[in-house]
mmCIF file of C-alpha atoms in Angstrom:
data_model
loop_
_atom_site.group_PDB
_atom_site.id
_atom_site.type_symbol
_atom_site.label_atom_id
_atom_site.label_comp_id
_atom_site.label_asym_id
_atom_site.label_seq_id
_atom_site.Cartn_x
_atom_site.Cartn_y
_atom_site.Cartn_z
ATOM 1 C CA MET A 1 -4.362 10.389 42.599
ATOM 2 C CA MET A 2 -5.654 7.681 40.455
ATOM 3 C CA ALA A 3 -8.889 6.046 39.666
ATOM 4 C CA MET A 4 -9.936 3.451 37.515
ATOM 5 C CA TYR A 5 -12.947 2.722 35.837
ATOM 6 C CA PRO A 6 -14.584 0.143 34.469
ATOM 7 C CA LEU A 7 -12.437 -3.091 33.720
ATOM 8 C CA ARG A 8 -12.389 -5.855 31.007
ATOM 9 C CA PHE A 9 -12.310 -9.190 33.770
ATOM 10 C CA GLY A 10 -14.906 -7.141 36.121
ATOM 11 C CA GLY A 11 -11.941 -7.115 38.392
ATOM 12 C CA LEU A 12 -8.573 -6.757 39.102
ATOM 13 C CA LEU A 13 -5.898 -10.556 38.407
ATOM 14 C CA LEU A 14 -3.623 -11.538 39.858
ATOM 15 C CA GLU A 15 -1.768 -14.004 39.251
ATOM 16 C CA SER A 16 -0.806 -16.223 42.450
ATOM 17 C CA ASN A 17 3.244 -15.980 42.162
ATOM 18 C CA ASP A 18 3.045 -12.123 41.924
ATOM 19 C CA LEU A 19 0.462 -11.971 45.204
ATOM 20 C CA LEU A 20 3.083 -13.576 47.475
ATOM 21 C CA THR A 21 6.759 -11.554 45.773
ATOM 22 C CA ILE A 22 3.917 -8.332 46.587
ATOM 23 C CA LYS A 23 2.487 -9.689 49.686
ATOM 24 C CA LYS A 24 6.563 -9.719 50.498
ATOM 25 C CA TYR A 25 7.262 -6.606 49.882
ATOM 26 C CA LEU A 26 4.024 -5.191 51.714
ATOM 27 C CA GLN A 27 5.492 -6.671 55.221
ATOM 28 C CA GLN A 28 9.175 -4.811 53.792
ATOM 29 C CA SER A 29 6.977 -1.424 54.161
ATOM 30 C CA LEU A 30 5.274 -1.454 56.307
ATOM 31 C CA GLY A 31 7.591 1.152 58.352
ATOM 32 C CA LEU A 32 7.378 3.184 56.077
ATOM 33 C CA GLU A 33 5.855 7.300 57.322
ATOM 34 C CA ASP A 34 6.849 8.802 54.179
ATOM 35 C CA TYR A 35 2.888 9.850 53.764
ATOM 36 C CA PHE A 36 2.925 9.655 50.058
ATOM 37 C CA HIS A 37 4.461 6.318 50.325
ATOM 38 C CA VAL A 38 1.643 5.609 53.287
ATOM 39 C CA GLU A 39 -0.768 6.404 50.594
ATOM 40 C CA LEU A 40 0.495 4.456 47.499
ATOM 41 C CA LEU A 41 1.088 1.603 49.642
ATOM 42 C CA GLU A 42 -2.889 1.674 50.702
ATOM 43 C CA LEU A 43 -3.796 1.399 47.356
ATOM 44 C CA LEU A 44 -1.924 -1.441 46.637
ATOM 45 C CA ILE A 45 -2.851 -3.234 49.638
ATOM 46 C CA GLU A 46 -6.481 -2.255 48.594
ATOM 47 C CA ASN A 47 -6.253 -3.607 45.171
ATOM 48 C CA VAL A 48 -4.815 -7.111 46.607
ATOM 49 C CA GLN A 49 -7.812 -7.450 48.497
ATOM 50 C CA ARG A 50 -9.837 -6.855 45.678
ATOM 51 C CA ALA A 51 -8.313 -8.309 43.136
ATOM 52 C CA ILE A 52 -8.424 -12.338 42.011
ATOM 53 C CA ILE A 53 -5.861 -14.140 42.238
ATOM 54 C CA VAL A 54 -5.354 -17.071 39.278
ATOM 55 C CA ASP A 55 -2.848 -19.727 38.880
ATOM 56 C CA GLU A 56 -0.634 -19.223 35.590
ATOM 57 C CA LYS A 57 -2.211 -21.411 33.640
ATOM 58 C CA SER A 58 -4.980 -19.229 34.297
ATOM 59 C CA MET A 59 -3.638 -16.062 33.847
ATOM 60 C CA PRO A 60 -4.537 -13.752 30.205
ATOM 61 C CA SER A 61 -1.683 -13.103 28.287
ATOM 62 C CA ASP A 62 -2.509 -9.754 28.449
ATOM 63 C CA VAL A 63 -3.499 -8.513 32.171
ATOM 64 C CA VAL A 64 -0.335 -6.742 33.930
ATOM 65 C CA ARG A 65 1.855 -8.867 35.750
ATOM 66 C CA LEU A 66 5.306 -7.800 37.640
ATOM 67 C CA ASN A 67 7.938 -7.988 34.579
ATOM 68 C CA SER A 68 5.373 -7.669 31.666
ATOM 69 C CA ARG A 69 6.143 -4.294 29.609
ATOM 70 C CA VAL A 70 3.674 -2.326 29.739
ATOM 71 C CA THR A 71 2.170 0.857 26.628
ATOM 72 C CA LEU A 72 0.379 2.956 28.220
ATOM 73 C CA GLU A 73 -1.900 5.753 25.349
ATOM 74 C CA SER A 74 -2.790 9.455 26.805
ATOM 75 C CA SER A 75 -6.158 10.537 25.722
ATOM 76 C CA THR A 76 -4.029 13.570 23.661
ATOM 77 C CA GLY A 77 -2.254 10.756 21.592
ATOM 78 C CA TRP A 78 1.064 10.773 23.954
ATOM 79 C CA MET A 79 2.768 7.188 24.930
ATOM 80 C CA LYS A 80 4.760 6.038 27.110
ATOM 81 C CA SER A 81 6.705 1.760 27.511
ATOM 82 C CA PHE A 82 7.862 0.786 30.219
ATOM 83 C CA GLN A 83 7.837 -2.733 32.102
ATOM 84 C CA LEU A 84 5.912 -3.536 35.856
ATOM 85 C CA VAL A 85 8.893 -4.953 38.250
ATOM 86 C CA PRO A 86 9.438 -5.807 42.173
ATOM 87 C CA PRO A 87 10.940 -2.727 43.971
ATOM 88 C CA ASP A 88 14.421 -4.289 44.076
ATOM 89 C CA ASP A 89 14.597 -4.170 40.138
ATOM 90 C CA ALA A 90 13.337 -0.553 39.553
ATOM 91 C CA ASP A 91 15.159 1.385 37.314
ATOM 92 C CA THR A 92 14.035 4.574 35.744
ATOM 93 C CA GLU A 93 16.342 5.351 33.181
ATOM 94 C CA LYS A 94 16.259 2.159 32.340
ATOM 95 C CA ALA A 95 11.965 2.176 31.962
ATOM 96 C CA LYS A 96 11.725 0.107 34.799
ATOM 97 C CA TYR A 97 8.974 1.140 37.782
ATOM 98 C CA SER A 98 8.244 -0.213 41.383
ATOM 99 C CA VAL A 99 4.989 -2.700 41.518
ATOM 100 C CA VAL A 100 4.963 -0.048 45.267
ATOM 101 C CA SER A 101 5.328 3.057 42.629
ATOM 102 C CA ALA A 102 2.201 5.060 41.843
ATOM 103 C CA LEU A 103 2.204 3.995 38.498
ATOM 104 C CA GLY A 104 2.566 0.474 39.228
ATOM 105 C CA CYS A 105 -0.033 0.695 41.441
ATOM 106 C CA SER A 106 -2.210 2.134 39.557
ATOM 107 C CA VAL A 107 -1.653 -0.945 36.852
ATOM 108 C CA ILE A 108 -1.189 -4.135 38.397
ATOM 109 C CA GLY A 109 -3.473 -6.483 36.882
ATOM 110 C CA LEU A 110 -4.949 -4.176 34.923
ATOM 111 C CA SER A 111 -5.231 -5.454 31.201
ATOM 112 C CA LYS A 112 -5.246 -4.033 27.419
ATOM 113 C CA GLY A 113 -8.425 -1.830 27.117
ATOM 114 C CA ASP A 114 -9.274 -0.770 30.583
ATOM 115 C CA SER A 115 -8.413 2.757 31.674
ATOM 116 C CA ILE A 116 -6.861 4.716 34.576
ATOM 117 C CA ARG A 117 -6.642 7.878 35.345
ATOM 118 C CA TYR A 118 -3.008 8.725 36.543
ATOM 119 C CA GLY A 119 -1.517 12.295 37.871
ATOM 120 C CA MET A 120 -0.858 15.451 40.363
ATOM 121 C CA PRO A 121 -4.676 16.131 41.285
ATOM 122 C CA GLY A 122 -5.782 19.332 38.998
ATOM 123 C CA GLN A 123 -2.873 17.488 35.935
ATOM 124 C CA ALA A 124 -4.882 14.010 36.264
ATOM 125 C CA ALA A 125 -4.732 12.588 32.609
ATOM 126 C CA LEU A 126 -6.748 9.590 31.402
ATOM 127 C CA PHE A 127 -4.524 6.661 30.069
ATOM 128 C CA CYS A 128 -5.140 3.449 28.666
ATOM 129 C CA ILE A 129 -3.493 -0.185 29.201
ATOM 130 C CA VAL A 130 -2.658 0.175 24.823
ATOM 131 C CA GLU A 131 -0.127 -2.681 24.849
ATOM 132 C CA VAL A 132 0.984 -5.565 27.407
ATOM 133 C CA ASP A 133 3.467 -7.734 26.197
ATOM 134 C CA GLN A 134 4.729 -10.690 28.393
ATOM 135 C CA SER A 135 7.856 -11.314 27.430
ATOM 136 C CA GLY A 136 10.039 -9.613 30.207
ATOM 137 C CA LEU A 137 8.493 -12.615 32.212
ATOM 138 C CA MET A 138 11.226 -14.722 30.313
ATOM 139 C CA ALA A 139 13.549 -12.842 31.006
ATOM 140 C CA ASP A 140 13.427 -12.210 34.657
ATOM 141 C CA VAL A 141 13.154 -16.269 34.625
ATOM 142 C CA GLU A 142 16.941 -16.385 32.694
ATOM 143 C CA THR A 143 18.571 -13.942 34.986
ATOM 144 C CA PHE A 144 17.159 -16.071 38.448
ATOM 145 C CA GLY A 145 17.709 -18.733 37.069
ATOM 146 C CA LYS A 146 21.413 -17.655 36.386
ATOM 147 C CA ASN A 147 21.763 -16.067 39.596
ATOM 148 C CA LEU A 148 21.040 -18.939 40.575
ATOM 149 C CA MET A 149 23.191 -20.877 40.168
ATOM 150 C CA ASP A 150 26.018 -18.027 40.642
ATOM 151 C CA ALA A 151 24.292 -18.280 44.316
ATOM 152 C CA LEU A 152 24.489 -22.700 44.590
ATOM 153 C CA PRO A 153 27.803 -23.846 45.820
ATOM 154 C CA THR A 154 29.253 -26.061 43.382
ATOM 155 C CA ASN A 155 28.190 -29.975 44.704
ATOM 156 C CA PRO A 156 28.810 -32.559 42.523
ATOM 157 C CA ASP A 157 26.401 -34.977 43.668
ATOM 158 C CA VAL A 158 23.265 -32.233 42.734
ATOM 159 C CA ALA A 159 22.531 -31.257 39.635
ATOM 160 C CA LEU A 160 20.410 -28.278 38.649
ATOM 161 C CA TYR A 161 17.996 -28.969 35.812
ATOM 162 C CA PHE A 162 16.501 -25.137 34.330
ATOM 163 C CA GLY A 163 14.126 -24.782 32.051
ATOM 164 C CA LYS A 164 10.135 -24.291 30.312
ATOM 165 C CA LYS A 165 7.934 -27.899 32.066
ATOM 166 C CA GLU A 166 7.199 -28.457 28.374
ATOM 167 C CA GLU A 167 10.511 -29.953 28.044
ATOM 168 C CA ARG A 168 8.947 -32.279 30.799
ATOM 169 C CA ASN A 169 5.897 -32.867 28.027
ATOM 170 C CA SER A 170 3.821 -30.611 31.480
ATOM 171 C CA SER A 171 2.454 -27.193 30.932
ATOM 172 C CA ASP A 172 4.498 -24.115 29.498
ATOM 173 C CA ALA A 173 5.485 -22.821 33.467
ATOM 174 C CA ILE A 174 8.823 -22.041 34.660
ATOM 175 C CA TRP A 175 10.368 -24.820 36.831
ATOM 176 C CA VAL A 176 13.433 -25.709 38.860
ATOM 177 C CA ASN A 177 14.476 -29.063 39.379
ATOM 178 C CA LEU A 178 17.332 -30.281 41.942
ATOM 179 C CA THR A 179 17.715 -34.251 41.278
ATOM 180 C CA GLN A 180 20.044 -36.313 43.511
ATOM 181 C CA ILE A 181 22.495 -37.242 40.827
#
């Protein structure tokens, strides 16, 4: 169903936090008896096992990861853009595809310029990743922060700071810090 061609970085790249999230969903999905999904999960497990794991600072910006916006182009010029998301956030009407979907398993860890063969046997087409946009990562972090704030009980003795580490003269990773007042 899906075959990958020579990879720009010599292998799939996974950011360490994405790896943990994917492993969580894989563990939750191991009980599935739907053969199609079992095949997809096996593909995702295989991809995770052979991936090169890097930290967020070292992750190239053009590698497909969770919450990336990806644009594929077929050999005929047809283009499709979507966001790769965790299973709980999937919504095909909003072009949000799960990492455990056929398309998600095929593109996670690939980079701009890499190609996949995707589709049903006998109808598969060659697609090239022509764009990877990480702006979805910040939107996801902002949503996480809002959801976290809403979920926490009000406690006047605890302050929550949610923002970029660069605001503390550190790396550009996102951080959450609970401190006692």
